[in-house]
PDB file of C-alpha atoms and ligand atoms in Angstrom:
ATOM      1  CA  MET A 436     110.922  93.685 100.078  1.00  0.00           C
ATOM      2  CA  SER A 437     109.764  97.297  99.780  1.00  0.00           C
ATOM      3  CA  ASN A 438     107.232  99.123 101.841  1.00  0.00           C
ATOM      4  CA  SER A 439     105.016  99.571  98.822  1.00  0.00           C
ATOM      5  CA  ILE A 440     101.590  98.342  99.594  1.00  0.00           C
ATOM      6  CA  ILE A 441     100.470  98.869  96.008  1.00  0.00           C
ATOM      7  CA  LYS A 442     102.881  98.788  93.134  1.00  0.00           C
ATOM      8  CA  VAL A 443     101.721  98.961  89.524  1.00  0.00           C
ATOM      9  CA  GLU A 444     103.961  98.874  86.446  1.00  0.00           C
ATOM     10  CA  GLY A 445     102.864  99.388  82.883  1.00  0.00           C
ATOM     11  CA  LEU A 446      99.241  98.552  83.667  1.00  0.00           C
ATOM     12  CA  HIS A 447      96.849  98.294  80.628  1.00  0.00           C
ATOM     13  CA  LYS A 448      93.130  97.688  80.506  1.00  0.00           C
ATOM     14  CA  SER A 449      90.728  97.617  77.539  1.00  0.00           C
ATOM     15  CA  TYR A 450      87.075  96.903  77.377  1.00  0.00           C
ATOM     16  CA  GLN A 451      85.897  94.847  74.478  1.00  0.00           C
ATOM     17  CA  MET A 452      82.824  96.332  72.760  1.00  0.00           C
ATOM     18  CA  GLY A 453      81.806  94.023  69.918  1.00  0.00           C
ATOM     19  CA  ASN A 454      84.529  94.411  67.385  1.00  0.00           C
ATOM     20  CA  ASN A 455      85.991  97.447  69.023  1.00  0.00           C
ATOM     21  CA  ALA A 456      88.198  97.792  72.100  1.00  0.00           C
ATOM     22  CA  LEU A 457      88.117 100.740  74.346  1.00  0.00           C
ATOM     23  CA  HIS A 458      91.654 101.271  75.616  1.00  0.00           C
ATOM     24  CA  VAL A 459      91.104 102.863  79.098  1.00  0.00           C
ATOM     25  CA  LEU A 460      94.393 102.351  81.005  1.00  0.00           C
ATOM     26  CA  LYS A 461      97.443 102.772  78.769  1.00  0.00           C
ATOM     27  CA  GLY A 462     100.492 102.002  80.925  1.00  0.00           C
ATOM     28  CA  ILE A 463      99.875 103.064  84.494  1.00  0.00           C
ATOM     29  CA  ASP A 464     102.785 103.243  86.901  1.00  0.00           C
ATOM     30  CA  LEU A 465     101.960 103.687  90.529  1.00  0.00           C
ATOM     31  CA  ASP A 466     103.754 103.177  93.778  1.00  0.00           C
ATOM     32  CA  ILE A 467     101.818 103.684  97.040  1.00  0.00           C
ATOM     33  CA  LYS A 468     103.582 103.146 100.340  1.00  0.00           C
ATOM     34  CA  ALA A 469     101.982 101.519 103.310  1.00  0.00           C
ATOM     35  CA  GLY A 470     100.222 104.201 105.393  1.00  0.00           C
ATOM     36  CA  GLU A 471      99.789 106.805 102.695  1.00  0.00           C
ATOM     37  CA  MET A 472      96.567 108.670 102.001  1.00  0.00           C
ATOM     38  CA  VAL A 473      96.168 109.275  98.266  1.00  0.00           C
ATOM     39  CA  SER A 474      93.507 110.613  96.019  1.00  0.00           C
ATOM     40  CA  ILE A 475      93.019 109.779  92.387  1.00  0.00           C
ATOM     41  CA  MET A 476      91.506 112.526  90.287  1.00  0.00           C
ATOM     42  CA  GLY A 477      90.593 112.716  86.550  1.00  0.00           C
ATOM     43  CA  SER A 478      87.625 113.701  84.394  1.00  0.00           C
ATOM     44  CA  SER A 479      84.605 111.546  84.096  1.00  0.00           C
ATOM     45  CA  GLY A 480      85.397 108.413  82.023  1.00  0.00           C
ATOM     46  CA  SER A 481      89.184 108.826  82.521  1.00  0.00           C
ATOM     47  CA  GLY A 482      89.349 105.251  84.076  1.00  0.00           C
ATOM     48  CA  LYS A 483      89.427 106.062  87.794  1.00  0.00           C
ATOM     49  CA  SER A 484      86.930 103.309  88.670  1.00  0.00           C
ATOM     50  CA  THR A 485      88.633 100.935  86.281  1.00  0.00           C
ATOM     51  CA  LEU A 486      91.841 101.432  88.044  1.00  0.00           C
ATOM     52  CA  LEU A 487      90.360 101.153  91.509  1.00  0.00           C
ATOM     53  CA  ASN A 488      88.478  97.987  90.611  1.00  0.00           C
ATOM     54  CA  ILE A 489      91.742  96.461  89.340  1.00  0.00           C
ATOM     55  CA  LEU A 490      93.538  97.477  92.592  1.00  0.00           C
ATOM     56  CA  GLY A 491      90.669  95.954  94.530  1.00  0.00           C
ATOM     57  CA  ILE A 492      90.821  92.677  92.445  1.00  0.00           C
ATOM     58  CA  LEU A 493      87.195  93.187  91.415  1.00  0.00           C
ATOM     59  CA  ASP A 494      88.495  93.162  87.831  1.00  0.00           C
ATOM     60  CA  ASN A 495      91.548  91.867  85.931  1.00  0.00           C
ATOM     61  CA  HIS A 496      94.097  93.904  84.014  1.00  0.00           C
ATOM     62  CA  ASP A 497      95.255  92.855  80.545  1.00  0.00           C
ATOM     63  CA  ARG A 498      98.982  93.726  80.664  1.00  0.00           C
ATOM     64  CA  GLY A 499     101.484  95.024  83.152  1.00  0.00           C
ATOM     65  CA  LYS A 500     102.242  94.089  86.743  1.00  0.00           C
ATOM     66  CA  TYR A 501     100.351  94.619  89.915  1.00  0.00           C
ATOM     67  CA  TYR A 502     101.762  93.806  93.358  1.00  0.00           C
ATOM     68  CA  LEU A 503      99.607  94.031  96.478  1.00  0.00           C
ATOM     69  CA  ASN A 504     101.575  93.877  99.610  1.00  0.00           C
ATOM     70  CA  ASN A 505     104.501  92.521  97.507  1.00  0.00           C
ATOM     71  CA  VAL A 506     102.421  89.663  96.146  1.00  0.00           C
ATOM     72  CA  LYS A 507     101.998  89.610  92.389  1.00  0.00           C
ATOM     73  CA  ILE A 508      98.350  89.689  91.470  1.00  0.00           C
ATOM     74  CA  GLU A 509      97.512  87.815  88.291  1.00  0.00           C
ATOM     75  CA  LYS A 510      94.355  86.416  86.753  1.00  0.00           C
ATOM     76  CA  MET A 511      92.857  84.325  89.532  1.00  0.00           C
ATOM     77  CA  ASN A 512      89.555  82.553  90.156  1.00  0.00           C
ATOM     78  CA  GLU A 513      86.894  84.308  92.198  1.00  0.00           C
ATOM     79  CA  THR A 514      87.529  82.242  95.365  1.00  0.00           C
ATOM     80  CA  ARG A 515      91.168  83.285  95.455  1.00  0.00           C
ATOM     81  CA  ALA A 516      90.419  86.901  94.553  1.00  0.00           C
ATOM     82  CA  ALA A 517      87.734  86.977  97.393  1.00  0.00           C
ATOM     83  CA  LYS A 518      90.374  85.649  99.775  1.00  0.00           C
ATOM     84  CA  PHE A 519      92.810  88.476  98.807  1.00  0.00           C
ATOM     85  CA  ARG A 520      90.081  91.001  99.104  1.00  0.00           C
ATOM     86  CA  ASN A 521      89.087  89.734 102.559  1.00  0.00           C
ATOM     87  CA  ASN A 522      92.651  89.809 103.796  1.00  0.00           C
ATOM     88  CA  TYR A 523      93.729  93.208 102.345  1.00  0.00           C
ATOM     89  CA  ILE A 524      90.963  95.431 100.989  1.00  0.00           C
ATOM     90  CA  GLY A 525      88.009  97.346 102.191  1.00  0.00           C
ATOM     91  CA  PHE A 526      85.809  98.944  99.524  1.00  0.00           C
ATOM     92  CA  ILE A 527      83.636 102.035  99.885  1.00  0.00           C
ATOM     93  CA  PHE A 528      81.323 103.142  97.112  1.00  0.00           C
ATOM     94  CA  GLN A 529      79.544 106.377  96.204  1.00  0.00           C
ATOM     95  CA  SER A 530      76.157 104.683  96.473  1.00  0.00           C
ATOM     96  CA  PHE A 531      77.099 102.923  99.805  1.00  0.00           C
ATOM     97  CA  ASN A 532      76.007  99.467  98.433  1.00  0.00           C
ATOM     98  CA  LEU A 533      74.260  98.448 101.618  1.00  0.00           C
ATOM     99  CA  ILE A 534      71.847  95.544 101.543  1.00  0.00           C
ATOM    100  CA  SER A 535      68.453  97.137 101.884  1.00  0.00           C
ATOM    101  CA  PHE A 536      66.730  94.364 103.807  1.00  0.00           C
ATOM    102  CA  LYS A 537      69.458  93.948 106.344  1.00  0.00           C
ATOM    103  CA  ASN A 538      69.890  96.274 109.356  1.00  0.00           C
ATOM    104  CA  ALA A 539      72.957  98.332 110.080  1.00  0.00           C
ATOM    105  CA  MET A 540      74.589  95.745 112.308  1.00  0.00           C
ATOM    106  CA  GLU A 541      74.026  92.952 109.780  1.00  0.00           C
ATOM    107  CA  ASN A 542      75.400  95.030 106.948  1.00  0.00           C
ATOM    108  CA  VAL A 543      78.571  95.772 108.906  1.00  0.00           C
ATOM    109  CA  ALA A 544      78.923  92.110 109.904  1.00  0.00           C
ATOM    110  CA  LEU A 545      78.623  90.819 106.325  1.00  0.00           C
ATOM    111  CA  PRO A 546      82.398  90.444 105.617  1.00  0.00           C
ATOM    112  CA  LEU A 547      82.822  88.212 108.668  1.00  0.00           C
ATOM    113  CA  TYR A 548      79.961  86.014 107.381  1.00  0.00           C
ATOM    114  CA  TYR A 549      82.156  85.189 104.412  1.00  0.00           C
ATOM    115  CA  GLN A 550      85.022  84.391 106.799  1.00  0.00           C
ATOM    116  CA  ASN A 551      82.855  81.875 108.596  1.00  0.00           C
ATOM    117  CA  VAL A 552      82.770  83.761 111.848  1.00  0.00           C
ATOM    118  CA  SER A 553      79.792  82.746 114.007  1.00  0.00           C
ATOM    119  CA  ARG A 554      76.745  84.998 114.018  1.00  0.00           C
ATOM    120  CA  LYS A 555      77.210  85.841 117.698  1.00  0.00           C
ATOM    121  CA  LYS A 556      80.863  86.893 117.226  1.00  0.00           C
ATOM    122  CA  ARG A 557      80.289  88.843 114.043  1.00  0.00           C
ATOM    123  CA  ASN A 558      77.383  90.716 115.463  1.00  0.00           C
ATOM    124  CA  MET A 559      79.408  91.645 118.508  1.00  0.00           C
ATOM    125  CA  ARG A 560      82.292  92.913 116.378  1.00  0.00           C
ATOM    126  CA  ALA A 561      79.782  94.828 114.179  1.00  0.00           C
ATOM    127  CA  LEU A 562      78.393  96.571 117.291  1.00  0.00           C
ATOM    128  CA  GLU A 563      81.932  97.512 118.325  1.00  0.00           C
ATOM    129  CA  TYR A 564      82.555  99.143 114.914  1.00  0.00           C
ATOM    130  CA  LEU A 565      79.204 100.870 114.914  1.00  0.00           C
ATOM    131  CA  ASP A 566      80.061 102.183 118.314  1.00  0.00           C
ATOM    132  CA  ARG A 567      83.366 103.541 117.052  1.00  0.00           C
ATOM    133  CA  LEU A 568      81.565 105.353 114.243  1.00  0.00           C
ATOM    134  CA  GLY A 569      78.981 106.788 116.613  1.00  0.00           C
ATOM    135  CA  LEU A 570      76.103 104.639 115.279  1.00  0.00           C
ATOM    136  CA  ARG A 571      75.595 102.166 118.057  1.00  0.00           C
ATOM    137  CA  GLU A 572      72.011 103.151 118.563  1.00  0.00           C
ATOM    138  CA  TRP A 573      71.266 102.680 114.824  1.00  0.00           C
ATOM    139  CA  ALA A 574      72.244  98.996 114.838  1.00  0.00           C
ATOM    140  CA  ASN A 575      68.746  97.706 114.287  1.00  0.00           C
ATOM    141  CA  HIS A 576      67.736 100.296 111.664  1.00  0.00           C
ATOM    142  CA  LEU A 577      67.455  99.535 107.988  1.00  0.00           C
ATOM    143  CA  PRO A 578      69.484 101.622 105.469  1.00  0.00           C
ATOM    144  CA  SER A 579      66.253 103.294 104.358  1.00  0.00           C
ATOM    145  CA  GLU A 580      65.944 104.743 107.799  1.00  0.00           C
ATOM    146  CA  LEU A 581      69.405 106.330 107.728  1.00  0.00           C
ATOM    147  CA  SER A 582      70.739 109.615 106.307  1.00  0.00           C
ATOM    148  CA  GLY A 583      73.400 109.536 103.502  1.00  0.00           C
ATOM    149  CA  GLY A 584      76.153 110.358 105.958  1.00  0.00           C
ATOM    150  CA  GLN A 585      75.011 107.621 108.303  1.00  0.00           C
ATOM    151  CA  LYS A 586      74.850 105.101 105.431  1.00  0.00           C
ATOM    152  CA  GLN A 587      78.422 105.961 104.365  1.00  0.00           C
ATOM    153  CA  ARG A 588      79.553 105.521 107.993  1.00  0.00           C
ATOM    154  CA  ILE A 589      77.961 102.051 107.984  1.00  0.00           C
ATOM    155  CA  ALA A 590      79.742 101.237 104.768  1.00  0.00           C
ATOM    156  CA  ILE A 591      83.042 102.493 106.371  1.00  0.00           C
ATOM    157  CA  ALA A 592      82.397 100.213 109.415  1.00  0.00           C
ATOM    158  CA  ARG A 593      81.706  97.298 107.038  1.00  0.00           C
ATOM    159  CA  ALA A 594      84.963  98.079 105.219  1.00  0.00           C
ATOM    160  CA  LEU A 595      86.953  98.196 108.445  1.00  0.00           C
ATOM    161  CA  ILE A 596      85.602  95.078 110.167  1.00  0.00           C
ATOM    162  CA  SER A 597      87.910  92.733 108.338  1.00  0.00           C
ATOM    163  CA  GLU A 598      90.932  94.857 109.411  1.00  0.00           C
ATOM    164  CA  PRO A 599      92.138  95.621 105.846  1.00  0.00           C
ATOM    165  CA  LYS A 600      95.483  97.047 105.019  1.00  0.00           C
ATOM    166  CA  VAL A 601      94.015  99.236 102.267  1.00  0.00           C
ATOM    167  CA  ILE A 602      90.755 101.112 102.021  1.00  0.00           C
ATOM    168  CA  LEU A 603      89.661 101.865  98.408  1.00  0.00           C
ATOM    169  CA  ALA A 604      86.983 104.472  98.228  1.00  0.00           C
ATOM    170  CA  ASP A 605      85.261 105.244  94.836  1.00  0.00           C
ATOM    171  CA  GLU A 606      83.801 108.789  95.115  1.00  0.00           C
ATOM    172  CA  PRO A 607      82.862 108.135  98.689  1.00  0.00           C
ATOM    173  CA  THR A 608      81.411 111.692  99.091  1.00  0.00           C
ATOM    174  CA  GLY A 609      79.854 111.931  95.689  1.00  0.00           C
ATOM    175  CA  ALA A 610      76.321 111.508  96.942  1.00  0.00           C
ATOM    176  CA  LEU A 611      76.781 113.724 100.103  1.00  0.00           C
ATOM    177  CA  ASP A 612      76.403 117.370 100.801  1.00  0.00           C
ATOM    178  CA  SER A 613      79.645 119.175 101.609  1.00  0.00           C
ATOM    179  CA  GLN A 614      79.240 119.243 105.358  1.00  0.00           C
ATOM    180  CA  THR A 615      78.627 115.532 105.390  1.00  0.00           C
ATOM    181  CA  SER A 616      81.443 114.969 102.907  1.00  0.00           C
ATOM    182  CA  TYR A 617      83.903 116.688 105.257  1.00  0.00           C
ATOM    183  CA  GLU A 618      82.656 114.498 108.143  1.00  0.00           C
ATOM    184  CA  VAL A 619      83.332 111.420 105.998  1.00  0.00           C
ATOM    185  CA  MET A 620      86.761 112.694 105.055  1.00  0.00           C
ATOM    186  CA  ASP A 621      87.443 113.253 108.781  1.00  0.00           C
ATOM    187  CA  ILE A 622      86.662 109.628 109.411  1.00  0.00           C
ATOM    188  CA  LEU A 623      88.840 108.447 106.536  1.00  0.00           C
ATOM    189  CA  GLN A 624      91.736 110.601 107.861  1.00  0.00           C
ATOM    190  CA  GLU A 625      91.328 108.872 111.299  1.00  0.00           C
ATOM    191  CA  VAL A 626      91.323 105.517 109.518  1.00  0.00           C
ATOM    192  CA  ASN A 627      94.529 106.540 107.816  1.00  0.00           C
ATOM    193  CA  GLN A 628      96.049 107.607 111.123  1.00  0.00           C
ATOM    194  CA  MET A 629      95.331 104.050 112.420  1.00  0.00           C
ATOM    195  CA  GLY A 630      97.922 103.023 109.838  1.00  0.00           C
ATOM    196  CA  ILE A 631      95.619 101.905 107.034  1.00  0.00           C
ATOM    197  CA  THR A 632      96.446 102.999 103.503  1.00  0.00           C
ATOM    198  CA  VAL A 633      93.570 105.009 102.005  1.00  0.00           C
ATOM    199  CA  ILE A 634      93.032 105.619  98.363  1.00  0.00           C
ATOM    200  CA  ILE A 635      90.114 107.798  97.370  1.00  0.00           C
ATOM    201  CA  VAL A 636      88.803 108.496  93.891  1.00  0.00           C
ATOM    202  CA  THR A 637      87.196 111.868  93.628  1.00  0.00           C
ATOM    203  CA  HIS A 638      86.659 114.683  91.159  1.00  0.00           C
ATOM    204  CA  GLU A 639      86.297 117.285  93.900  1.00  0.00           C
ATOM    205  CA  ASP A 640      89.358 119.380  94.569  1.00  0.00           C
ATOM    206  CA  ASP A 641      88.525 120.120  98.199  1.00  0.00           C
ATOM    207  CA  ILE A 642      88.194 116.424  98.901  1.00  0.00           C
ATOM    208  CA  ALA A 643      91.452 115.575  97.104  1.00  0.00           C
ATOM    209  CA  HIS A 644      93.200 118.291  99.120  1.00  0.00           C
ATOM    210  CA  ARG A 645      92.359 116.406 102.336  1.00  0.00           C
ATOM    211  CA  THR A 646      94.829 113.729 101.177  1.00  0.00           C
ATOM    212  CA  GLN A 647      98.631 113.717 101.313  1.00  0.00           C
ATOM    213  CA  ARG A 648      99.071 113.099  97.583  1.00  0.00           C
ATOM    214  CA  ILE A 649      96.982 113.675  94.484  1.00  0.00           C
ATOM    215  CA  ILE A 650      97.374 111.499  91.432  1.00  0.00           C
ATOM    216  CA  LYS A 651      95.779 112.625  88.174  1.00  0.00           C
ATOM    217  CA  LEU A 652      94.605 110.338  85.490  1.00  0.00           C
ATOM    218  CA  ARG A 653      94.588 111.682  82.003  1.00  0.00           C
ATOM    219  CA  ASP A 654      94.299 109.965  78.637  1.00  0.00           C
ATOM    220  CA  GLY A 655      94.861 106.605  80.279  1.00  0.00           C
ATOM    221  CA  LEU A 656      98.077 107.617  81.933  1.00  0.00           C
ATOM    222  CA  ILE A 657      99.168 109.354  85.179  1.00  0.00           C
ATOM    223  CA  ASP A 658      99.816 112.992  84.701  1.00  0.00           C
ATOM    224  CA  ARG A 659     103.123 113.356  86.446  1.00  0.00           C
ATOM    225  CA  ASN A 660     103.307 117.141  86.229  1.00  0.00           C
ATOM    226  CA  GLU A 661     100.208 117.499  88.327  1.00  0.00           C
ATOM    227  CA  LEU A 662     101.627 114.897  90.787  1.00  0.00           C
ATOM    228  CA  ASN A 663     104.645 116.840  91.878  1.00  0.00           C
ATOM    229  CA  GLY A 664     103.546 120.340  90.738  1.00  0.00           C
ATOM    230  CA  LYS A 665     101.074 122.619  92.418  1.00  0.00           C
ATOM    231  CA  TYR A 666      99.811 120.212  95.035  1.00  0.00           C
ATOM    232  CA  GLU A 667     101.446 120.146  98.448  1.00  0.00           C
ATOM    233  CA  PRO A 668     100.964 117.358 100.909  1.00  0.00           C
ATOM    234  CA  VAL A 669      98.664 118.472 103.761  1.00  0.00           C
ATOM    235  CA  THR A 670     100.818 116.670 106.280  1.00  0.00           C
ATOM    236  CA  SER A 671     104.426 115.973 105.869  1.00  0.00           C
ATOM    237  CA  SER A 672     105.612 112.439 106.550  1.00  0.00           C
ATOM    238  CA  GLU A 673     108.898 110.582 106.198  1.00  0.00           C
ATOM    239  CA  ILE A 674     107.249 108.307 103.652  1.00  0.00           C
ATOM    240  CA  PHE A 675     107.778 111.119 101.149  1.00  0.00           C
ATOM    241  CA  THR A 676     111.496 111.203 101.640  1.00  0.00           C
ATOM    242  CA  SER A 677     112.045 107.631 100.558  1.00  0.00           C
ATOM    243  CA  ASN A 678     111.555 108.152  96.822  1.00  0.00           C
TER     244      ASN A 678
HETATM  245  P1  ADP B1008      85.718 107.041  85.654  1.00  0.00           P
HETATM  246  O1  ADP B1008      85.521 106.252  86.890  1.00  0.00           O
HETATM  247  O2  ADP B1008      87.007 107.851  85.649  1.00  0.00           O
HETATM  248  O3  ADP B1008      84.556 107.937  85.355  1.00  0.00           O
HETATM  249  P2  ADP B1008      85.472 104.450  84.297  1.00  0.00           P
HETATM  250  O4  ADP B1008      86.794 103.710  84.835  1.00  0.00           O
HETATM  251  O5  ADP B1008      84.203 104.089  85.021  1.00  0.00           O
HETATM  252  O6  ADP B1008      85.885 106.068  84.446  1.00  0.00           O
HETATM  253  O7  ADP B1008      85.336 104.248  82.814  1.00  0.00           O
HETATM  254  C1  ADP B1008      86.358 104.515  81.848  1.00  0.00           C
HETATM  255  C2  ADP B1008      85.867 104.224  80.442  1.00  0.00           C
HETATM  256  O8  ADP B1008      85.568 102.811  80.333  1.00  0.00           O
HETATM  257  C3  ADP B1008      84.531 104.945  80.195  1.00  0.00           C
HETATM  258  O9  ADP B1008      84.529 105.340  78.813  1.00  0.00           O
HETATM  259  C4  ADP B1008      83.524 103.879  80.468  1.00  0.00           C
HETATM  260  O10 ADP B1008      82.343 104.095  79.650  1.00  0.00           O
HETATM  261  C5  ADP B1008      84.195 102.555  79.944  1.00  0.00           C
HETATM  262  N1  ADP B1008      83.819 101.445  80.738  1.00  0.00           N
HETATM  263  C6  ADP B1008      83.799 101.285  82.099  1.00  0.00           C
HETATM  264  N2  ADP B1008      83.465 100.082  82.497  1.00  0.00           N
HETATM  265  C7  ADP B1008      83.130  99.372  81.393  1.00  0.00           C
HETATM  266  C8  ADP B1008      82.650  98.066  81.102  1.00  0.00           C
HETATM  267  N3  ADP B1008      82.435  97.231  82.072  1.00  0.00           N
HETATM  268  N4  ADP B1008      82.462  97.732  79.756  1.00  0.00           N
HETATM  269  C9  ADP B1008      82.678  98.647  78.812  1.00  0.00           C
HETATM  270  N5  ADP B1008      83.172  99.870  79.000  1.00  0.00           N
HETATM  271  C10 ADP B1008      83.368 100.333  80.297  1.00  0.00           C
HETATM  272 MG1   MG B1009      84.001 106.182  88.294  1.00  0.00          MG
END
């Protein structure tokens, strides 16, 4: 057993477009230790979301190996994939992906609904998480009544409520002004300090520099020179001495 929470070896992914295949990931190797905070950068179309969706078991890879918490992830039916996601993963999206006709509390509680937690219990838990994120008094408001920053905090609370080991965030600050972006990054750093592994896709340098490690995707591969070159971890930690 290793302390890798995410280990990827020779990962390939193509999209079939009629008679043509678009080869997006061309042999990705990645090893993320439990408790790390990592950003994934790369130009638009470089496959960042594709990689994150595979890590989050929202999509399948074609070739290569993926181990989540030392469990090999292979093609599985949606029920099993959902179970893995519920146990391990919290997802945060650029566009928040809140349900527009449900209030803040109900949005946060949603993952517990899928775990068959009673309404009373899940609403109580949702209120606790809203409280932690400073949104207790917004519990009965609809997403349309909230600012972008508040919506993303709701989405973070929703991602945290099932106590995931990993938070995967796909451009979580992409729709926010810089002040609000930094507030969201402060929260994600706190989440990481709780011991949760955080992986953030971004194309913004200042956001990436708030993480301990920056991984660059380029031409379907990880650009290793960028990885160990000019970027320094913002906080040193013994996880970096192990490899
Ligand atoms: P990024 O997040 O880095 O901008 P994506 O992973 O979204 O990149 O996309 C990588 C490439 O794969 C792009 O060329 C995109 O158009 C293509 N792509 C993404 N999703 C699909 C899909 N479901 N079907 C076909 N092509 C896709
Ligand atoms: Mg993307």
